[in-house]
Amino acid sequence: MIGEAPAAVARRVRGSGKKDVSSRRKAFILVGFCTAQLLDVTTTHIGLSQGRQELNGVAAWIIAHNGELAVYAIKLSLVAALVTFLLAYGRRRAGIWNAFLIAAWITTFAVVNNLYRILT
């Protein structure tokens, strides 16, 4: 480190945070994210058909004013846009894949909550 040229240090720092994401991991994250979203819509529909209340305030407002299908159409549009964003920018930035993995886990917790509410 001592005596190194500033350009060499800058190259090492710039390259230190870049890790490539394997194709298998990308497929796992993408399938997991989409599956979690699909399960969320499915469990939400089942819960609403049983007379349960939507806990997401924005979704509840949309359901009250435009109906249940409007929420699903908006969600489908947003998921499609996010997947497009992931596929477009995920090649250059590996961290985006981790963000989608976290989003898939958060949605999975919502699905588990929905299942708990449906079954109790």
JSON list of C-alpha atoms in Angstrom, two decimals:
[
{"chain": "A", "resi": 1, "resn": "MET", "atom": "CA", "xyz": [0.00, 0.00, 0.00]},
{"chain": "A", "resi": 2, "resn": "ILE", "atom": "CA", "xyz": [2.71, 2.46, 0.92]},
{"chain": "A", "resi": 3, "resn": "GLY", "atom": "CA", "xyz": [4.35, 3.82, -2.18]},
{"chain": "A", "resi": 4, "resn": "GLU", "atom": "CA", "xyz": [1.63, 2.64, -4.57]},
{"chain": "A", "resi": 5, "resn": "ALA", "atom": "CA", "xyz": [0.52, 4.93, -7.32]},
{"chain": "A", "resi": 6, "resn": "PRO", "atom": "CA", "xyz": [-2.88, 6.57, -6.68]},
{"chain": "A", "resi": 7, "resn": "ALA", "atom": "CA", "xyz": [-4.24, 5.09, -9.92]},
{"chain": "A", "resi": 8, "resn": "ALA", "atom": "CA", "xyz": [-3.42, 1.54, -8.77]},
{"chain": "A", "resi": 9, "resn": "VAL", "atom": "CA", "xyz": [-5.17, 2.11, -5.44]},
{"chain": "A", "resi": 10, "resn": "ALA", "atom": "CA", "xyz": [-8.22, 3.57, -7.20]},
{"chain": "A", "resi": 11, "resn": "ARG", "atom": "CA", "xyz": [-8.44, 0.55, -9.52]},
{"chain": "A", "resi": 12, "resn": "ARG", "atom": "CA", "xyz": [-8.30, -1.86, -6.61]},
{"chain": "A", "resi": 13, "resn": "VAL", "atom": "CA", "xyz": [-10.96, 0.05, -4.64]},
{"chain": "A", "resi": 14, "resn": "ARG", "atom": "CA", "xyz": [-13.23, 0.35, -7.68]},
{"chain": "A", "resi": 15, "resn": "GLY", "atom": "CA", "xyz": [-13.01, -3.38, -8.44]},
{"chain": "A", "resi": 16, "resn": "SER", "atom": "CA", "xyz": [-13.21, -4.65, -4.87]},
{"chain": "A", "resi": 17, "resn": "GLY", "atom": "CA", "xyz": [-17.01, -4.41, -4.53]},
{"chain": "A", "resi": 18, "resn": "LYS", "atom": "CA", "xyz": [-17.85, -6.04, -7.86]},
{"chain": "A", "resi": 19, "resn": "LYS", "atom": "CA", "xyz": [-18.84, -9.67, -7.68]},
{"chain": "A", "resi": 20, "resn": "ASP", "atom": "CA", "xyz": [-20.52, -11.40, -10.55]},
{"chain": "A", "resi": 21, "resn": "VAL", "atom": "CA", "xyz": [-23.79, -13.19, -9.86]},
{"chain": "A", "resi": 22, "resn": "SER", "atom": "CA", "xyz": [-24.00, -16.70, -11.30]},
{"chain": "A", "resi": 23, "resn": "SER", "atom": "CA", "xyz": [-26.71, -17.55, -13.79]},
{"chain": "A", "resi": 24, "resn": "ARG", "atom": "CA", "xyz": [-28.12, -20.16, -11.42]},
{"chain": "A", "resi": 25, "resn": "ARG", "atom": "CA", "xyz": [-28.45, -17.59, -8.63]},
{"chain": "A", "resi": 26, "resn": "LYS", "atom": "CA", "xyz": [-30.06, -15.09, -11.02]},
{"chain": "A", "resi": 27, "resn": "ALA", "atom": "CA", "xyz": [-32.62, -17.69, -12.08]},
{"chain": "A", "resi": 28, "resn": "PHE", "atom": "CA", "xyz": [-33.32, -18.59, -8.45]},
{"chain": "A", "resi": 29, "resn": "ILE", "atom": "CA", "xyz": [-33.86, -14.94, -7.50]},
{"chain": "A", "resi": 30, "resn": "LEU", "atom": "CA", "xyz": [-36.04, -14.18, -10.53]},
{"chain": "A", "resi": 31, "resn": "VAL", "atom": "CA", "xyz": [-38.22, -17.28, -10.09]},
{"chain": "A", "resi": 32, "resn": "GLY", "atom": "CA", "xyz": [-38.42, -16.69, -6.33]},
{"chain": "A", "resi": 33, "resn": "PHE", "atom": "CA", "xyz": [-39.45, -13.05, -6.78]},
{"chain": "A", "resi": 34, "resn": "CYS", "atom": "CA", "xyz": [-42.14, -13.84, -9.36]},
{"chain": "A", "resi": 35, "resn": "THR", "atom": "CA", "xyz": [-43.44, -16.83, -7.37]},
{"chain": "A", "resi": 36, "resn": "ALA", "atom": "CA", "xyz": [-43.67, -14.75, -4.20]},
{"chain": "A", "resi": 37, "resn": "GLN", "atom": "CA", "xyz": [-45.66, -12.09, -6.07]},
{"chain": "A", "resi": 38, "resn": "LEU", "atom": "CA", "xyz": [-48.01, -14.70, -7.55]},
{"chain": "A", "resi": 39, "resn": "LEU", "atom": "CA", "xyz": [-48.56, -16.31, -4.15]},
{"chain": "A", "resi": 40, "resn": "ASP", "atom": "CA", "xyz": [-49.22, -12.89, -2.63]},
{"chain": "A", "resi": 41, "resn": "VAL", "atom": "CA", "xyz": [-51.94, -12.18, -5.18]},
{"chain": "A", "resi": 42, "resn": "THR", "atom": "CA", "xyz": [-53.43, -15.65, -4.72]},
{"chain": "A", "resi": 43, "resn": "THR", "atom": "CA", "xyz": [-53.51, -15.54, -0.92]},
{"chain": "A", "resi": 44, "resn": "THR", "atom": "CA", "xyz": [-54.80, -11.96, -0.96]},
{"chain": "A", "resi": 45, "resn": "HIS", "atom": "CA", "xyz": [-57.65, -12.99, -3.27]},
{"chain": "A", "resi": 46, "resn": "ILE", "atom": "CA", "xyz": [-58.53, -15.96, -1.05]},
{"chain": "A", "resi": 47, "resn": "GLY", "atom": "CA", "xyz": [-58.47, -13.76, 2.05]},
{"chain": "A", "resi": 48, "resn": "LEU", "atom": "CA", "xyz": [-60.63, -11.07, 0.46]},
{"chain": "A", "resi": 49, "resn": "SER", "atom": "CA", "xyz": [-63.12, -13.67, -0.78]},
{"chain": "A", "resi": 50, "resn": "GLN", "atom": "CA", "xyz": [-63.45, -14.85, 2.83]},
{"chain": "A", "resi": 51, "resn": "GLY", "atom": "CA", "xyz": [-64.32, -11.33, 3.92]},
{"chain": "A", "resi": 52, "resn": "ARG", "atom": "CA", "xyz": [-60.91, -10.44, 5.36]},
{"chain": "A", "resi": 53, "resn": "GLN", "atom": "CA", "xyz": [-59.61, -6.88, 5.19]},
{"chain": "A", "resi": 54, "resn": "GLU", "atom": "CA", "xyz": [-56.66, -5.76, 3.05]},
{"chain": "A", "resi": 55, "resn": "LEU", "atom": "CA", "xyz": [-53.92, -4.58, 5.42]},
{"chain": "A", "resi": 56, "resn": "ASN", "atom": "CA", "xyz": [-52.03, -2.52, 2.83]},
{"chain": "A", "resi": 57, "resn": "GLY", "atom": "CA", "xyz": [-53.61, 0.94, 3.05]},
{"chain": "A", "resi": 58, "resn": "VAL", "atom": "CA", "xyz": [-52.93, 1.87, -0.57]},
{"chain": "A", "resi": 59, "resn": "ALA", "atom": "CA", "xyz": [-54.29, -1.42, -1.88]},
{"chain": "A", "resi": 60, "resn": "ALA", "atom": "CA", "xyz": [-57.32, -1.15, 0.41]},
{"chain": "A", "resi": 61, "resn": "TRP", "atom": "CA", "xyz": [-58.08, 2.33, -0.95]},
{"chain": "A", "resi": 62, "resn": "ILE", "atom": "CA", "xyz": [-57.77, 1.10, -4.56]},
{"chain": "A", "resi": 63, "resn": "ILE", "atom": "CA", "xyz": [-60.03, -1.86, -3.82]},
{"chain": "A", "resi": 64, "resn": "ALA", "atom": "CA", "xyz": [-62.62, 0.43, -2.21]},
{"chain": "A", "resi": 65, "resn": "HIS", "atom": "CA", "xyz": [-62.63, 2.84, -5.16]},
{"chain": "A", "resi": 66, "resn": "ASN", "atom": "CA", "xyz": [-61.79, 0.69, -8.20]},
{"chain": "A", "resi": 67, "resn": "GLY", "atom": "CA", "xyz": [-62.23, -2.94, -7.18]},
{"chain": "A", "resi": 68, "resn": "GLU", "atom": "CA", "xyz": [-60.00, -5.91, -6.51]},
{"chain": "A", "resi": 69, "resn": "LEU", "atom": "CA", "xyz": [-59.02, -6.45, -10.15]},
{"chain": "A", "resi": 70, "resn": "ALA", "atom": "CA", "xyz": [-57.56, -2.94, -10.34]},
{"chain": "A", "resi": 71, "resn": "VAL", "atom": "CA", "xyz": [-55.09, -3.79, -7.56]},
{"chain": "A", "resi": 72, "resn": "TYR", "atom": "CA", "xyz": [-54.02, -6.95, -9.35]},
{"chain": "A", "resi": 73, "resn": "ALA", "atom": "CA", "xyz": [-53.59, -5.09, -12.65]},
{"chain": "A", "resi": 74, "resn": "ILE", "atom": "CA", "xyz": [-51.44, -2.45, -10.97]},
{"chain": "A", "resi": 75, "resn": "LYS", "atom": "CA", "xyz": [-49.40, -5.09, -9.17]},
{"chain": "A", "resi": 76, "resn": "LEU", "atom": "CA", "xyz": [-48.88, -7.04, -12.41]},
{"chain": "A", "resi": 77, "resn": "SER", "atom": "CA", "xyz": [-47.73, -3.87, -14.16]},
{"chain": "A", "resi": 78, "resn": "LEU", "atom": "CA", "xyz": [-45.33, -3.00, -11.36]},
{"chain": "A", "resi": 79, "resn": "VAL", "atom": "CA", "xyz": [-43.88, -6.51, -11.19]},
{"chain": "A", "resi": 80, "resn": "ALA", "atom": "CA", "xyz": [-43.40, -6.55, -14.97]},
{"chain": "A", "resi": 81, "resn": "ALA", "atom": "CA", "xyz": [-41.65, -3.16, -14.80]},
{"chain": "A", "resi": 82, "resn": "LEU", "atom": "CA", "xyz": [-39.42, -4.32, -11.94]},
{"chain": "A", "resi": 83, "resn": "VAL", "atom": "CA", "xyz": [-38.46, -7.53, -13.74]},
{"chain": "A", "resi": 84, "resn": "THR", "atom": "CA", "xyz": [-37.70, -5.50, -16.89]},
{"chain": "A", "resi": 85, "resn": "PHE", "atom": "CA", "xyz": [-35.56, -3.16, -14.79]},
{"chain": "A", "resi": 86, "resn": "LEU", "atom": "CA", "xyz": [-33.78, -6.13, -13.21]},
{"chain": "A", "resi": 87, "resn": "LEU", "atom": "CA", "xyz": [-33.00, -7.74, -16.54]},
{"chain": "A", "resi": 88, "resn": "ALA", "atom": "CA", "xyz": [-31.86, -4.45, -18.09]},
{"chain": "A", "resi": 89, "resn": "TYR", "atom": "CA", "xyz": [-29.64, -3.18, -15.27]},
{"chain": "A", "resi": 90, "resn": "GLY", "atom": "CA", "xyz": [-28.79, -6.43, -13.49]},
{"chain": "A", "resi": 91, "resn": "ARG", "atom": "CA", "xyz": [-26.00, -7.19, -15.93]},
{"chain": "A", "resi": 92, "resn": "ARG", "atom": "CA", "xyz": [-24.01, -4.16, -14.85]},
{"chain": "A", "resi": 93, "resn": "ARG", "atom": "CA", "xyz": [-24.88, -4.01, -11.16]},
{"chain": "A", "resi": 94, "resn": "ALA", "atom": "CA", "xyz": [-24.77, -7.19, -9.11]},
{"chain": "A", "resi": 95, "resn": "GLY", "atom": "CA", "xyz": [-26.28, -5.48, -6.05]},
{"chain": "A", "resi": 96, "resn": "ILE", "atom": "CA", "xyz": [-29.64, -5.17, -7.77]},
{"chain": "A", "resi": 97, "resn": "TRP", "atom": "CA", "xyz": [-30.02, -8.94, -7.60]},
{"chain": "A", "resi": 98, "resn": "ASN", "atom": "CA", "xyz": [-29.61, -8.85, -3.82]},
{"chain": "A", "resi": 99, "resn": "ALA", "atom": "CA", "xyz": [-32.28, -6.15, -3.58]},
{"chain": "A", "resi": 100, "resn": "PHE", "atom": "CA", "xyz": [-34.71, -8.39, -5.49]},
{"chain": "A", "resi": 101, "resn": "LEU", "atom": "CA", "xyz": [-33.82, -11.33, -3.24]},
{"chain": "A", "resi": 102, "resn": "ILE", "atom": "CA", "xyz": [-34.69, -9.21, -0.21]},
{"chain": "A", "resi": 103, "resn": "ALA", "atom": "CA", "xyz": [-37.94, -8.11, -1.89]},
{"chain": "A", "resi": 104, "resn": "ALA", "atom": "CA", "xyz": [-38.82, -11.76, -2.53]},
{"chain": "A", "resi": 105, "resn": "TRP", "atom": "CA", "xyz": [-38.27, -12.59, 1.15]},
{"chain": "A", "resi": 106, "resn": "ILE", "atom": "CA", "xyz": [-40.37, -9.62, 2.29]},
{"chain": "A", "resi": 107, "resn": "THR", "atom": "CA", "xyz": [-43.18, -10.73, -0.01]},
{"chain": "A", "resi": 108, "resn": "THR", "atom": "CA", "xyz": [-42.82, -14.29, 1.30]},
{"chain": "A", "resi": 109, "resn": "PHE", "atom": "CA", "xyz": [-43.39, -13.00, 4.82]},
{"chain": "A", "resi": 110, "resn": "ALA", "atom": "CA", "xyz": [-46.54, -11.25, 3.56]},
{"chain": "A", "resi": 111, "resn": "VAL", "atom": "CA", "xyz": [-47.70, -14.55, 2.03]},
{"chain": "A", "resi": 112, "resn": "VAL", "atom": "CA", "xyz": [-47.09, -16.36, 5.32]},
{"chain": "A", "resi": 113, "resn": "ASN", "atom": "CA", "xyz": [-49.10, -13.66, 7.12]},
{"chain": "A", "resi": 114, "resn": "ASN", "atom": "CA", "xyz": [-51.90, -14.06, 4.57]},
{"chain": "A", "resi": 115, "resn": "LEU", "atom": "CA", "xyz": [-51.91, -17.83, 5.07]},
{"chain": "A", "resi": 116, "resn": "TYR", "atom": "CA", "xyz": [-52.02, -17.40, 8.84]},
{"chain": "A", "resi": 117, "resn": "ARG", "atom": "CA", "xyz": [-54.97, -15.03, 8.56]},
{"chain": "A", "resi": 118, "resn": "ILE", "atom": "CA", "xyz": [-56.77, -17.38, 6.14]},
{"chain": "A", "resi": 119, "resn": "LEU", "atom": "CA", "xyz": [-56.28, -20.43, 8.31]},
{"chain": "A", "resi": 120, "resn": "THR", "atom": "CA", "xyz": [-57.26, -18.83, 11.63]}
]
